CSV table of C-alpha atoms (C1' of nucleotides) in Angstrom, one decimal:
chain,number,residue,atom,x,y,z
W,1,MET,CA,-24.5,-23.0,-30.3
W,2,ALA,CA,-22.1,-20.2,-30.7
W,3,LYS,CA,-19.4,-20.0,-28.1
W,4,ILE,CA,-19.6,-17.3,-25.4
W,5,GLN,CA,-16.4,-15.6,-24.5
W,6,ALA,CA,-15.4,-13.7,-21.4
W,7,PRO,CA,-16.0,-10.0,-22.0
W,8,ARG,CA,-13.3,-7.9,-23.6
W,9,GLY,CA,-10.6,-7.0,-21.1
W,10,THR,CA,-11.6,-9.7,-18.5
W,11,HIS,CA,-9.9,-12.9,-17.9
W,12,ASP,CA,-10.4,-16.2,-16.1
W,13,ILE,CA,-7.8,-17.1,-13.4
W,14,LEU,CA,-7.2,-20.8,-13.9
W,15,PRO,CA,-5.0,-23.4,-12.2
W,16,PRO,CA,-2.1,-23.4,-11.9
W,17,GLU,CA,-2.1,-19.6,-12.0
W,18,SER,CA,-4.8,-19.4,-9.3
W,19,ARG,CA,-2.3,-20.8,-6.9
W,20,HIS,CA,-0.2,-17.7,-7.3
W,21,TRP,CA,-3.2,-15.6,-6.5
W,22,ILE,CA,-3.9,-17.6,-3.3
W,23,GLU,CA,-0.2,-17.2,-2.4
W,24,MET,CA,-0.2,-13.4,-3.0
W,25,GLU,CA,-3.2,-13.0,-0.9
W,26,ARG,CA,-1.8,-15.2,1.9
W,27,ARG,CA,1.5,-13.2,2.0
W,28,THR,CA,-0.5,-10.0,1.9
W,29,HIS,CA,-2.6,-10.9,5.0
W,30,GLU,CA,0.5,-12.1,6.8
W,31,LEU,CA,2.5,-9.0,6.0
W,32,MET,CA,-0.3,-6.6,6.9
W,33,ARG,CA,-0.8,-8.3,10.2
W,34,ARG,CA,2.9,-7.6,11.0
W,35,TRP,CA,2.5,-3.9,10.0
W,36,GLY,CA,-0.6,-3.5,12.0
W,37,PHE,CA,-3.1,-2.9,9.1
W,38,GLU,CA,-6.6,-4.4,9.2
W,39,GLU,CA,-8.6,-5.5,6.2
W,40,ILE,CA,-11.7,-3.7,5.0
W,41,ARG,CA,-14.0,-5.1,2.4
W,42,THR,CA,-16.3,-2.6,0.6
W,43,PRO,CA,-18.9,-3.1,-2.2
W,44,MET,CA,-17.7,-3.5,-5.8
W,45,PHE,CA,-20.3,-0.9,-6.8
W,46,GLU,CA,-21.0,2.4,-5.2
W,47,SER,CA,-23.0,5.6,-6.0
W,48,GLU,CA,-21.6,7.2,-9.1
W,49,GLU,CA,-21.4,10.4,-7.1
W,50,LEU,CA,-18.8,8.9,-4.7
W,51,PHE,CA,-16.3,8.7,-7.5
W,52,VAL,CA,-17.3,11.9,-9.2
W,53,ARG,CA,-16.6,13.7,-6.0
W,54,GLY,CA,-13.7,11.5,-4.7
W,55,VAL,CA,-11.7,10.7,-7.8
W,56,GLY,CA,-12.6,13.9,-9.5
W,57,GLN,CA,-14.7,15.2,-12.3
W,58,GLY,CA,-11.6,16.1,-14.3
W,59,SER,CA,-9.9,12.7,-14.1
W,60,ASP,CA,-9.8,10.4,-17.1
W,61,ILE,CA,-11.2,7.7,-14.9
W,62,VAL,CA,-14.4,9.5,-14.2
W,63,ARG,CA,-14.6,11.2,-17.6
W,64,LYS,CA,-14.4,8.1,-19.8
W,65,GLU,CA,-13.5,5.0,-17.9
W,66,MET,CA,-16.3,4.2,-15.5
W,67,TYR,CA,-18.8,1.4,-15.8
W,68,THR,CA,-21.9,3.3,-14.7
W,69,PHE,CA,-25.5,2.1,-14.9
W,70,THR,CA,-28.9,2.7,-13.5
W,71,ASP,CA,-30.4,0.0,-11.4
W,72,LYS,CA,-34.1,-1.0,-11.2
W,73,GLY,CA,-34.6,1.6,-8.4
W,74,ASP,CA,-33.2,4.4,-10.6
W,75,ARG,CA,-30.0,4.7,-8.7
W,76,ARG,CA,-26.9,5.8,-10.6
W,77,LEU,CA,-24.2,3.2,-9.7
W,78,SER,CA,-20.6,2.7,-10.8
W,79,LEU,CA,-18.4,-0.4,-10.6
W,80,ARG,CA,-15.5,0.8,-8.5
W,81,PRO,CA,-12.5,2.0,-10.6
W,82,GLU,CA,-10.3,2.2,-7.5
W,83,GLY,CA,-10.4,1.5,-3.8
W,84,THR,CA,-9.5,4.7,-1.8
W,85,ALA,CA,-12.8,6.5,-2.3
W,86,SER,CA,-14.8,3.6,-1.0
W,87,VAL,CA,-12.5,3.2,2.1
W,88,ALA,CA,-12.9,6.9,2.8
W,89,ARG,CA,-16.7,6.6,2.4
W,90,ALA,CA,-16.9,3.6,4.7
W,91,ALA,CA,-14.7,5.2,7.3
W,92,VAL,CA,-17.0,8.2,7.4
W,93,GLU,CA,-20.2,6.2,7.3
W,94,HIS,CA,-19.3,4.1,10.2
W,95,GLY,CA,-17.8,6.8,12.4
W,96,MET,CA,-14.3,5.2,12.3
W,97,LEU,CA,-12.7,8.6,12.2
W,98,GLN,CA,-12.3,10.2,15.6
W,99,PRO,CA,-10.0,13.1,16.2
W,100,GLY,CA,-6.6,11.8,17.3
W,101,ARG,CA,-7.2,8.3,16.1
W,102,VAL,CA,-5.1,6.9,13.2
W,103,LEU,CA,-6.8,4.3,11.1
W,104,LYS,CA,-4.7,1.7,9.2
W,105,LEU,CA,-6.7,-0.3,6.7
W,106,TYR,CA,-5.9,-2.5,3.6
W,107,TYR,CA,-8.1,-3.9,0.9
W,108,GLN,CA,-7.8,-6.3,-2.0
W,109,GLY,CA,-10.2,-7.0,-4.9
W,110,PRO,CA,-11.3,-6.4,-8.4
W,111,MET,CA,-11.6,-2.9,-9.9
W,112,PHE,CA,-13.2,-1.9,-13.2
W,113,ARG,CA,-12.2,0.6,-15.8
W,114,TYR,CA,-13.4,0.9,-19.4
W,115,ASP,CA,-10.0,1.2,-21.0
W,116,ARG,CA,-8.6,-0.2,-24.1
W,117,PRO,CA,-7.0,-3.5,-23.0
W,118,ALA,CA,-3.3,-4.1,-23.4
W,119,ALA,CA,-0.6,-6.1,-21.7
W,120,GLY,CA,-0.9,-5.3,-18.0
W,121,ARG,CA,-4.1,-3.3,-18.5
W,122,TYR,CA,-7.5,-4.9,-18.2
W,123,ARG,CA,-11.1,-3.8,-17.7
W,124,GLN,CA,-11.5,-6.0,-14.7
W,125,PHE,CA,-8.2,-6.0,-12.8
W,126,HIS,CA,-7.2,-6.5,-9.2
W,127,GLN,CA,-5.7,-4.1,-6.8
W,128,MET,CA,-4.3,-4.4,-3.3
W,129,GLY,CA,-3.8,-1.2,-1.3
W,130,ALA,CA,-3.5,0.3,2.1
W,131,GLU,CA,-4.5,3.6,3.7
W,132,VAL,CA,-3.4,5.5,6.8
W,133,ILE,CA,-6.2,8.0,7.7
W,134,GLY,CA,-6.2,10.5,10.5
W,135,SER,CA,-2.5,11.6,10.4
W,136,ALA,CA,-1.0,14.6,8.6
W,137,ALA,CA,2.5,13.7,9.8
W,138,PRO,CA,5.3,12.9,7.3
W,139,VAL,CA,5.9,9.6,9.1
W,140,ALA,CA,2.5,8.4,7.9
W,141,ASP,CA,3.6,9.0,4.3
W,142,ALA,CA,6.7,7.0,5.1
W,143,GLU,CA,4.6,4.2,6.7
W,144,ILE,CA,2.6,3.8,3.5
W,145,ILE,CA,5.6,3.8,1.1
W,146,GLY,CA,7.4,1.5,3.6
W,147,VAL,CA,4.6,-1.0,3.8
W,148,PHE,CA,4.3,-1.0,0.0
W,149,TRP,CA,8.0,-1.5,-0.4
W,150,ALA,CA,8.0,-4.3,2.1
W,151,TRP,CA,5.0,-5.9,0.3
W,152,LEU,CA,6.9,-5.8,-3.0
W,153,LEU,CA,9.9,-7.4,-1.5
W,154,GLU,CA,7.6,-10.0,0.1
W,155,MET,CA,6.3,-10.9,-3.3
W,156,GLY,CA,9.9,-11.5,-4.5
W,157,LEU,CA,10.2,-8.6,-6.9
W,158,GLN,CA,13.5,-7.0,-7.9
W,159,GLY,CA,14.5,-4.1,-10.2
W,160,LEU,CA,12.1,-1.6,-8.6
W,161,THR,CA,12.4,2.1,-8.4
W,162,VAL,CA,10.5,4.5,-6.2
W,163,ARG,CA,9.7,7.9,-7.7
W,164,LEU,CA,8.7,10.6,-5.4
W,165,ASN,CA,7.2,14.1,-5.9
W,166,SER,CA,5.1,16.7,-4.1
W,167,VAL,CA,2.1,18.1,-6.0
W,168,GLY,CA,1.4,20.8,-3.4
W,169,CYS,CA,-1.9,21.6,-1.8
W,170,PRO,CA,-5.0,23.7,-2.6
W,171,VAL,CA,-3.1,26.7,-1.2
W,172,CYS,CA,0.1,26.6,-3.2
W,173,ARG,CA,-1.0,24.7,-6.3
W,174,PRO,CA,-3.1,27.6,-7.9
W,175,ALA,CA,-0.1,29.9,-7.5
W,176,TYR,CA,2.1,27.4,-9.2
W,177,ARG,CA,-0.4,26.8,-12.0
W,178,GLU,CA,-0.3,30.5,-12.7
W,179,ARG,CA,3.5,30.6,-12.7
W,180,LEU,CA,3.5,27.7,-15.1
W,181,ARG,CA,1.0,29.3,-17.4
W,182,ASP,CA,3.0,32.6,-17.4
W,183,PHE,CA,6.0,30.6,-18.5
W,184,LEU,CA,4.2,28.6,-21.2
W,185,ARG,CA,2.0,31.3,-22.6
W,186,PRO,CA,4.6,32.7,-25.1
W,187,LYS,CA,5.3,29.1,-26.2
W,188,LEU,CA,1.7,28.0,-26.6
W,189,GLU,CA,1.7,27.9,-30.4
W,190,TRP,CA,4.5,25.5,-30.4
W,191,LEU,CA,2.9,22.9,-28.1
W,192,CYS,CA,0.9,19.9,-29.4
W,193,GLY,CA,-2.9,19.9,-29.6
W,194,ASP,CA,-3.3,17.9,-26.4
W,195,CYS,CA,-1.1,20.4,-24.5
W,196,LYS,CA,-2.9,23.4,-25.8
W,197,GLU,CA,-6.0,21.9,-24.2
W,198,ARG,CA,-4.1,21.1,-21.0
W,199,PHE,CA,-3.0,24.7,-20.8
W,200,GLU,CA,-6.3,25.8,-19.5
W,201,LYS,CA,-7.6,22.7,-17.7
W,202,ASN,CA,-4.5,21.1,-16.1
W,203,PRO,CA,-1.2,22.8,-17.2
W,204,MET,CA,0.8,20.5,-14.9
W,205,ARG,CA,0.1,17.6,-17.2
W,206,ILE,CA,2.1,19.4,-19.9
W,207,LEU,CA,5.2,18.6,-17.9
W,208,ASP,CA,4.4,14.9,-18.5
W,209,CYS,CA,3.9,15.2,-22.2
W,210,LYS,CA,5.9,12.7,-24.3
W,211,VAL,CA,5.8,14.7,-27.5
W,212,PRO,CA,9.4,15.8,-28.3
W,213,GLY,CA,8.4,19.3,-29.4
W,214,CYS,CA,6.7,19.8,-26.0
W,215,GLN,CA,9.6,18.4,-24.2
W,216,ALA,CA,11.8,21.0,-25.8
W,217,GLU,CA,9.5,23.8,-24.9
W,218,ILE,CA,9.2,22.9,-21.2
W,219,VAL,CA,12.9,23.1,-20.6
W,220,GLY,CA,13.5,25.7,-17.9
W,221,ALA,CA,9.8,25.6,-16.8
W,222,PRO,CA,9.3,26.4,-13.1
W,223,SER,CA,9.4,23.3,-11.0
W,224,THR,CA,6.5,22.3,-8.8
W,225,LEU,CA,9.1,21.8,-6.0
W,226,ASP,CA,10.3,25.4,-6.2
W,227,SER,CA,6.8,26.6,-5.9
W,228,LEU,CA,5.7,24.7,-2.9
W,229,GLY,CA,4.4,26.7,0.0
W,230,GLU,CA,6.3,26.6,3.3
W,231,GLU,CA,4.2,23.9,4.8
W,232,CYS,CA,4.3,21.6,1.8
W,233,ARG,CA,8.0,22.1,1.3
W,234,THR,CA,8.7,21.2,5.0
W,235,HIS,CA,6.4,18.2,4.7
W,236,PHE,CA,8.2,17.0,1.6
W,237,GLU,CA,11.6,17.3,3.2
W,238,GLU,CA,10.4,15.5,6.3
W,239,VAL,CA,9.0,12.6,4.2
W,240,GLN,CA,12.4,12.3,2.5
W,241,ALA,CA,14.1,12.2,5.9
W,242,CYS,CA,11.7,9.5,7.1
W,243,LEU,CA,12.3,7.4,4.0
W,244,GLN,CA,16.0,7.7,4.5
W,245,ALA,CA,15.6,6.6,8.1
W,246,ALA,CA,13.5,3.7,7.0
W,247,GLY,CA,16.2,2.7,4.5
W,248,ILE,CA,14.0,3.2,1.4
W,249,ARG,CA,15.8,4.5,-1.7
W,250,PHE,CA,13.9,6.9,-4.0
W,251,GLU,CA,14.3,9.3,-6.9
W,252,ILE,CA,12.8,12.7,-6.9
W,253,ASP,CA,10.7,13.1,-10.1
W,254,PRO,CA,9.3,16.6,-10.5
W,255,GLY,CA,7.3,15.5,-13.5
W,256,LEU,CA,5.3,12.9,-11.6
W,257,VAL,CA,1.6,13.9,-11.7
W,258,ARG,CA,-1.0,11.4,-10.7
W,259,GLY,CA,-4.3,10.9,-12.6
W,260,LEU,CA,-6.6,11.1,-9.6
W,261,ASP,CA,-7.7,14.6,-8.5
W,262,TYR,CA,-7.6,14.0,-4.8
W,263,TYR,CA,-3.8,13.9,-4.3
W,264,THR,CA,-2.1,16.6,-2.2
W,265,LYS,CA,1.5,16.9,-1.2
W,266,THR,CA,3.2,13.5,-1.5
W,267,ALA,CA,2.8,11.6,-4.8
W,268,PHE,CA,4.8,8.5,-5.6
W,269,GLU,CA,5.0,5.6,-8.0
W,270,VAL,CA,6.9,2.4,-8.1
W,271,HIS,CA,8.2,1.2,-11.5
W,272,HIS,CA,9.5,-2.1,-12.7
W,273,ALA,CA,12.2,-2.3,-15.4
W,274,GLY,CA,10.9,-5.4,-17.2
W,275,LEU,CA,7.4,-4.2,-17.9
W,276,GLY,CA,7.3,-2.1,-21.1
W,277,ALA,CA,4.8,0.7,-21.5
W,278,GLN,CA,2.8,-0.2,-18.4
W,279,SER,CA,5.8,-0.1,-16.1
W,280,ALA,CA,4.1,1.3,-13.0
W,281,VAL,CA,3.3,-1.6,-10.6
W,282,GLY,CA,1.7,0.8,-8.1
W,283,GLY,CA,1.5,4.2,-6.7
W,284,GLY,CA,-0.3,6.5,-4.3
W,285,GLY,CA,0.1,9.6,-2.3
W,286,ARG,CA,-1.5,11.9,0.3
W,287,TYR,CA,-5.2,13.0,0.0
W,288,ASP,CA,-5.9,15.5,2.7
W,289,GLY,CA,-9.1,16.7,1.2
W,290,LEU,CA,-10.7,13.4,0.2
W,291,VAL,CA,-12.5,12.6,3.4
W,292,GLU,CA,-14.2,16.0,3.5
W,293,GLU,CA,-15.1,15.6,-0.2
W,294,VAL,CA,-17.1,12.4,0.5
W,295,GLY,CA,-18.9,14.1,3.4
W,296,GLY,CA,-16.8,13.6,6.5
W,297,GLY,CA,-15.0,16.0,8.7
W,298,SER,CA,-11.5,17.2,7.9
W,299,SER,CA,-9.3,14.2,8.1
W,300,PRO,CA,-5.9,13.8,6.3
W,301,GLY,CA,-4.9,10.5,4.7
W,302,VAL,CA,-2.3,8.8,2.6
W,303,GLY,CA,-2.4,5.5,0.8
W,304,PHE,CA,-1.0,3.3,-2.0
W,305,SER,CA,-2.5,0.8,-4.4
W,306,THR,CA,-0.8,-1.8,-6.6
W,307,GLY,CA,-2.0,-3.9,-9.6
W,308,LEU,CA,-1.8,-7.6,-9.0
W,309,GLU,CA,-1.8,-8.6,-12.6
W,310,ARG,CA,1.2,-6.3,-13.1
W,311,ILE,CA,2.9,-7.8,-10.1
W,312,LEU,CA,2.5,-11.2,-11.7
W,313,LEU,CA,3.9,-9.9,-15.0
W,314,ALA,CA,6.8,-8.3,-13.2
W,315,LEU,CA,7.5,-11.6,-11.4
W,316,GLU,CA,7.5,-13.4,-14.8
W,317,ALA,CA,9.9,-10.8,-16.2
W,318,ASP,CA,12.2,-11.4,-13.1
W,319,GLY,CA,12.1,-15.1,-13.9
W,320,VAL,CA,10.4,-16.1,-10.6
W,321,ALA,CA,9.0,-19.4,-11.8
W,322,GLU,CA,6.8,-20.5,-9.0
W,323,LEU,CA,5.3,-18.3,-6.3
W,324,ALA,CA,3.6,-21.4,-5.0
W,325,PRO,CA,4.5,-25.0,-5.9
W,326,PRO,CA,1.7,-27.5,-6.5
W,327,ALA,CA,0.4,-29.4,-3.5
W,328,ARG,CA,1.5,-33.0,-3.5
W,329,PRO,CA,-0.7,-35.7,-2.0
W,330,ASP,CA,0.9,-37.7,0.8
W,331,TRP,CA,-1.0,-40.8,-0.3
W,332,PHE,CA,-2.8,-42.1,-3.4
W,333,VAL,CA,-5.2,-45.0,-2.6
W,334,ALA,CA,-5.3,-47.3,-5.6
W,335,THR,CA,-7.8,-50.1,-6.1
W,336,VAL,CA,-7.1,-53.3,-8.1
W,337,ASN,CA,-10.8,-53.8,-8.9
W,338,SER,CA,-14.1,-52.3,-8.1
W,339,ASP,CA,-14.6,-54.6,-5.1
W,340,ALA,CA,-12.1,-52.5,-3.2
W,341,ARG,CA,-14.0,-49.2,-3.8
W,342,ASP,CA,-15.7,-49.0,-0.4
W,343,GLU,CA,-12.6,-49.8,1.5
W,344,ALA,CA,-10.7,-47.2,-0.5
W,345,LEU,CA,-13.3,-44.6,0.2
W,346,ARG,CA,-13.2,-45.4,4.0
W,347,LEU,CA,-9.4,-45.2,4.0
W,348,VAL,CA,-9.0,-42.0,1.9
W,349,THR,CA,-11.6,-40.3,4.2
W,350,ALA,CA,-9.6,-41.3,7.2
W,351,LEU,CA,-6.3,-40.3,5.7
W,352,ARG,CA,-7.6,-36.9,4.8
W,353,ARG,CA,-8.0,-36.1,8.4
W,354,ARG,CA,-4.2,-36.3,8.7
W,355,GLY,CA,-3.0,-35.1,5.3
W,356,ALA,CA,-3.6,-34.9,1.6
W,357,ALA,CA,-4.9,-38.1,0.0
W,358,GLU,CA,-6.3,-38.9,-3.4
W,359,MET,CA,-8.0,-41.8,-5.1
W,360,ASP,CA,-9.1,-42.6,-8.6
W,361,LEU,CA,-12.5,-41.2,-9.6
W,362,SER,CA,-12.8,-42.6,-13.1
W,363,GLY,CA,-12.6,-46.4,-12.8
W,364,ALA,CA,-9.2,-46.5,-14.3
W,365,SER,CA,-6.9,-49.5,-14.4
W,366,LEU,CA,-4.3,-50.0,-11.7
W,367,LYS,CA,-1.6,-49.0,-14.1
W,368,SER,CA,-3.4,-45.8,-14.9
W,369,GLN,CA,-3.9,-45.1,-11.2
W,370,PHE,CA,-0.1,-45.3,-10.7
W,371,LYS,CA,0.3,-42.9,-13.6
W,372,GLN,CA,-2.1,-40.5,-11.9
W,373,ALA,CA,-0.3,-40.9,-8.6
W,374,ASP,CA,3.0,-40.2,-10.3
W,375,ARG,CA,1.7,-37.1,-12.1
W,376,LEU,CA,0.3,-35.7,-8.9
W,377,GLY,CA,3.6,-36.3,-7.2
W,378,ALA,CA,2.1,-38.5,-4.5
W,379,ALA,CA,4.7,-39.7,-1.9
W,380,LYS,CA,3.1,-43.1,-1.4
W,381,VAL,CA,0.6,-45.3,-3.2
W,382,ILE,CA,-1.6,-47.6,-1.1
W,383,VAL,CA,-2.8,-50.6,-3.1
W,384,LEU,CA,-6.0,-52.3,-2.1
W,385,GLY,CA,-7.0,-55.5,-3.8
W,386,PRO,CA,-8.6,-58.8,-3.0
W,387,ARG,CA,-5.3,-60.2,-1.7
W,388,GLU,CA,-4.9,-57.4,0.7
W,389,ILE,CA,-8.5,-56.9,1.9
W,390,GLU,CA,-8.9,-60.6,2.7
W,391,ARG,CA,-6.0,-60.3,5.1
W,392,GLY,CA,-6.7,-56.9,6.5
W,393,VAL,CA,-3.6,-55.3,5.0
W,394,ALA,CA,-2.6,-52.9,2.2
W,395,MET,CA,0.5,-52.7,0.0
W,396,VAL,CA,2.2,-49.4,0.5
W,397,ARG,CA,4.6,-48.3,-2.2
W,398,ASP,CA,7.1,-45.5,-1.6
W,399,MET,CA,7.2,-43.8,-5.0
W,400,ALA,CA,10.7,-42.4,-4.6
W,401,THR,CA,12.4,-45.5,-3.3
W,402,HIS,CA,10.2,-48.0,-5.0
W,403,GLN,CA,10.0,-49.9,-1.7
W,404,GLU,CA,6.8,-51.8,-1.0
W,405,ASN,CA,5.6,-53.0,2.4
W,406,GLU,CA,2.5,-54.7,3.6
W,407,VAL,CA,0.9,-52.6,6.3
W,408,PRO,CA,-2.1,-53.6,8.5
W,409,LEU,CA,-5.1,-51.5,7.6
W,410,LYS,CA,-5.6,-50.7,11.2
W,411,GLU,CA,-2.3,-48.9,11.3
W,412,LEU,CA,-3.2,-46.9,8.2
W,413,TYR,CA,-6.4,-45.8,9.8
W,414,THR,CA,-4.7,-44.7,13.0
W,415,GLY,CA,-1.5,-43.4,11.6
W,416,GLY,CA,0.3,-45.7,14.1
W,417,SER,CA,3.1,-46.8,11.8
W,418,GLU,CA,6.0,-45.0,10.3
W,419,SER,CA,5.8,-47.2,7.2
W,420,ALA,CA,2.6,-45.5,6.2
C,1,G,C1',-10.2,7.2,-28.3
C,2,U,C1',-5.9,7.0,-32.6
C,3,G,C1',-2.4,3.9,-35.5
C,4,G,C1',-0.4,-1.0,-36.4
C,5,G,C1',0.5,-6.6,-35.8
C,6,C,C1',-1.8,-11.3,-34.9
C,7,G,C1',-6.1,-15.2,-34.4
C,8,U,C1',-4.9,-23.0,-37.4
C,9,A,C1',-5.8,-29.3,-32.1
C,10,G,C1',-5.9,-28.3,-24.8
C,11,C,C1',-0.6,-25.6,-25.4
C,12,U,C1',3.6,-23.9,-28.9
C,13,C,C1',3.7,-23.6,-34.0
C,14,A,C1',3.9,-25.5,-39.6
C,15,A,C1',1.0,-25.8,-44.3
C,16,U,C1',4.1,-21.8,-53.2
C,17,G,C1',-4.6,-20.3,-53.9
C,18,G,C1',-5.1,-27.1,-55.0
C,19,U,C1',-6.8,-33.7,-50.0
C,20,G,C1',-5.0,-29.2,-42.9
C,21,G,C1',0.3,-31.4,-40.3
C,22,A,C1',4.3,-31.7,-36.2
C,23,G,C1',6.0,-31.4,-31.1
C,24,C,C1',4.1,-31.3,-26.2
C,25,A,C1',-0.2,-32.8,-23.5
C,26,C,C1',-4.1,-36.6,-23.1
C,27,C,C1',-5.8,-42.1,-23.8
C,28,G,C1',-4.3,-47.2,-24.9
C,29,C,C1',-0.7,-51.3,-25.9
C,30,A,C1',4.5,-53.5,-25.0
C,31,C,C1',2.7,-61.7,-21.3
C,32,U,C1',-2.9,-59.6,-18.4
C,33,G,C1',-1.9,-56.4,-9.8
C,34,U,C1',2.5,-51.2,-10.4
C,35,G,C1',4.5,-44.9,-12.2
C,36,G,C1',8.7,-42.0,-14.5
C,37,C,C1',12.4,-43.7,-19.6
C,38,U,C1',11.7,-45.9,-24.6
C,39,G,C1',8.9,-47.8,-28.8
C,40,C,C1',4.2,-48.4,-31.3
C,41,G,C1',-0.9,-46.9,-31.9
C,42,G,C1',-5.1,-43.6,-30.9
C,43,U,C1',-8.6,-39.4,-29.5
C,44,G,C1',-8.8,-34.5,-30.8
C,45,G,C1',-9.8,-28.9,-35.9
C,46,U,C1',-17.4,-26.1,-38.9
C,47,U,C1',-8.6,-22.9,-39.6
C,48,G,C1',-12.3,-16.9,-34.1
C,49,U,C1',-17.2,-15.5,-36.6
C,50,G,C1',-20.0,-13.6,-41.0
C,51,G,C1',-19.9,-12.2,-45.9
C,52,G,C1',-17.2,-11.7,-50.8
C,53,U,C1',-13.6,-13.0,-55.0
C,54,U,C1',-12.4,-17.8,-57.4
C,55,C,C1',-13.3,-24.0,-60.8
C,56,G,C1',-11.1,-24.1,-55.8
C,57,A,C1',-9.7,-20.0,-49.8
C,58,G,C1',-6.3,-21.6,-43.6
C,59,U,C1',-4.0,-18.6,-47.5
C,60,C,C1',-6.8,-12.9,-51.2
C,61,C,C1',-10.7,-8.8,-50.0
C,62,C,C1',-14.5,-6.6,-46.5
C,63,A,C1',-16.9,-6.6,-41.9
C,64,U,C1',-17.1,-8.2,-37.0
C,65,C,C1',-15.2,-10.2,-32.3
C,66,G,C1',-10.9,-11.2,-29.5
C,67,U,C1',-5.8,-10.4,-28.4
C,68,C,C1',-1.0,-8.0,-28.5
C,69,C,C1',2.2,-3.5,-29.4
C,70,A,C1',2.8,1.9,-29.6
C,71,C,C1',0.2,6.5,-28.3
C,72,C,C1',-3.1,8.1,-24.4
C,73,C,C1',-3.8,7.0,-19.5
C,74,C,C1',-2.6,4.4,-15.5
C,75,A,C1',-2.6,-0.4,-11.9
RNA sequence: GUGGGCGUAGCUCAAUGGUGGAGCACCGCACUGUGGCUGCGGUGGUUGUGGGUUCGAGUCCCAUCGUCCACCCCA
């Protein structure tokens, strides 16, 4: 039979790597508890419409990266490409948004995008993210960037940079777009093909273009920041003041434009130096129009998301060897021959109520059982053979000191002796 | 989606077009009821897959799948 491989862009998470995932999740829950966020778990597929409206028709994600299918009931469904739209949908659907109430939620799980795979980019990948919904205040933006920053430090990462920008709001953005078009129109013929297209659809993306010719043409272009309306400008200044108060360093990056259509005002990304082309470990921003877009009342929000595979790659680049060391058994119960099997089973069952205990499952020789115990890093090996069982004792060997003592079985069962 | 690199044992890698190897890992033996170190031995490959060229292909050609890099985009 021909082998079946995992689909392109997907990957199995195997031991010992799965230990790192367990540890990341454990630290996430613990940190979020301290920051007062509660977990929300939403479906991995949703109506296609949710993402079309939420993430945006114009975004690359919706235009070419969604896994969309029709189910047996003729519903158009999409595997979720990101988490925020689902959180907003669930908050609206369950009436969690009441005027004056601030919701703090986090989520964690697989996301799906039909993208060409590369290092740090997969078709099924995992994100963790958090949202503050119900507050338009700058301190909410700082709360999100702050919890993200704390989370990154909790994972043990170094060499991180926060880039911050404001992309304006539906009031001031159109005005800025026009100013930018006016500036670029005389230079249009010198721009690359992609940028000529962007000129009509999304001229702000031109600022992000990597083509050297375009870079030269945009010198002196009006900055988003100079074109912010009064409200957006004040908000941006206040966010910066809050970040300074919270002790978070950042760089202003006027070229930072995010790929999801729902962002307003604050946009940010965090980059890691050791990651190559896919250097963003996460990002986010404010989305004051999203809740309304998915059918709720007007409710402002701000959030972040981070890619867990990239976090692991960044940790590797930082030389963090082990997020979580292997679990070592306290005891390995070894049998001299098969007559001791039942006693060993009884004993290992009893020991497992108090700690981690292992026994041989393959009928291996005593020597081989010691090798197993050594490989597992067991602290002690308990030897059961005819000589011991007859007298109601077991030989207990300390693997570090090589000391062996006879211990009555009764004590091993009750944990009554220090020697066990 | 565009351009390019790479697919050989579980892992990391060798093999001028001429009988596919090594290290690590795994299993066993070294006076038979005891681990790590050492020595010796062993298991393990339809060379990603399918075609083609050739007396002969891991090696050359085509296709396909996968992977990696850059672009794009982003996490």
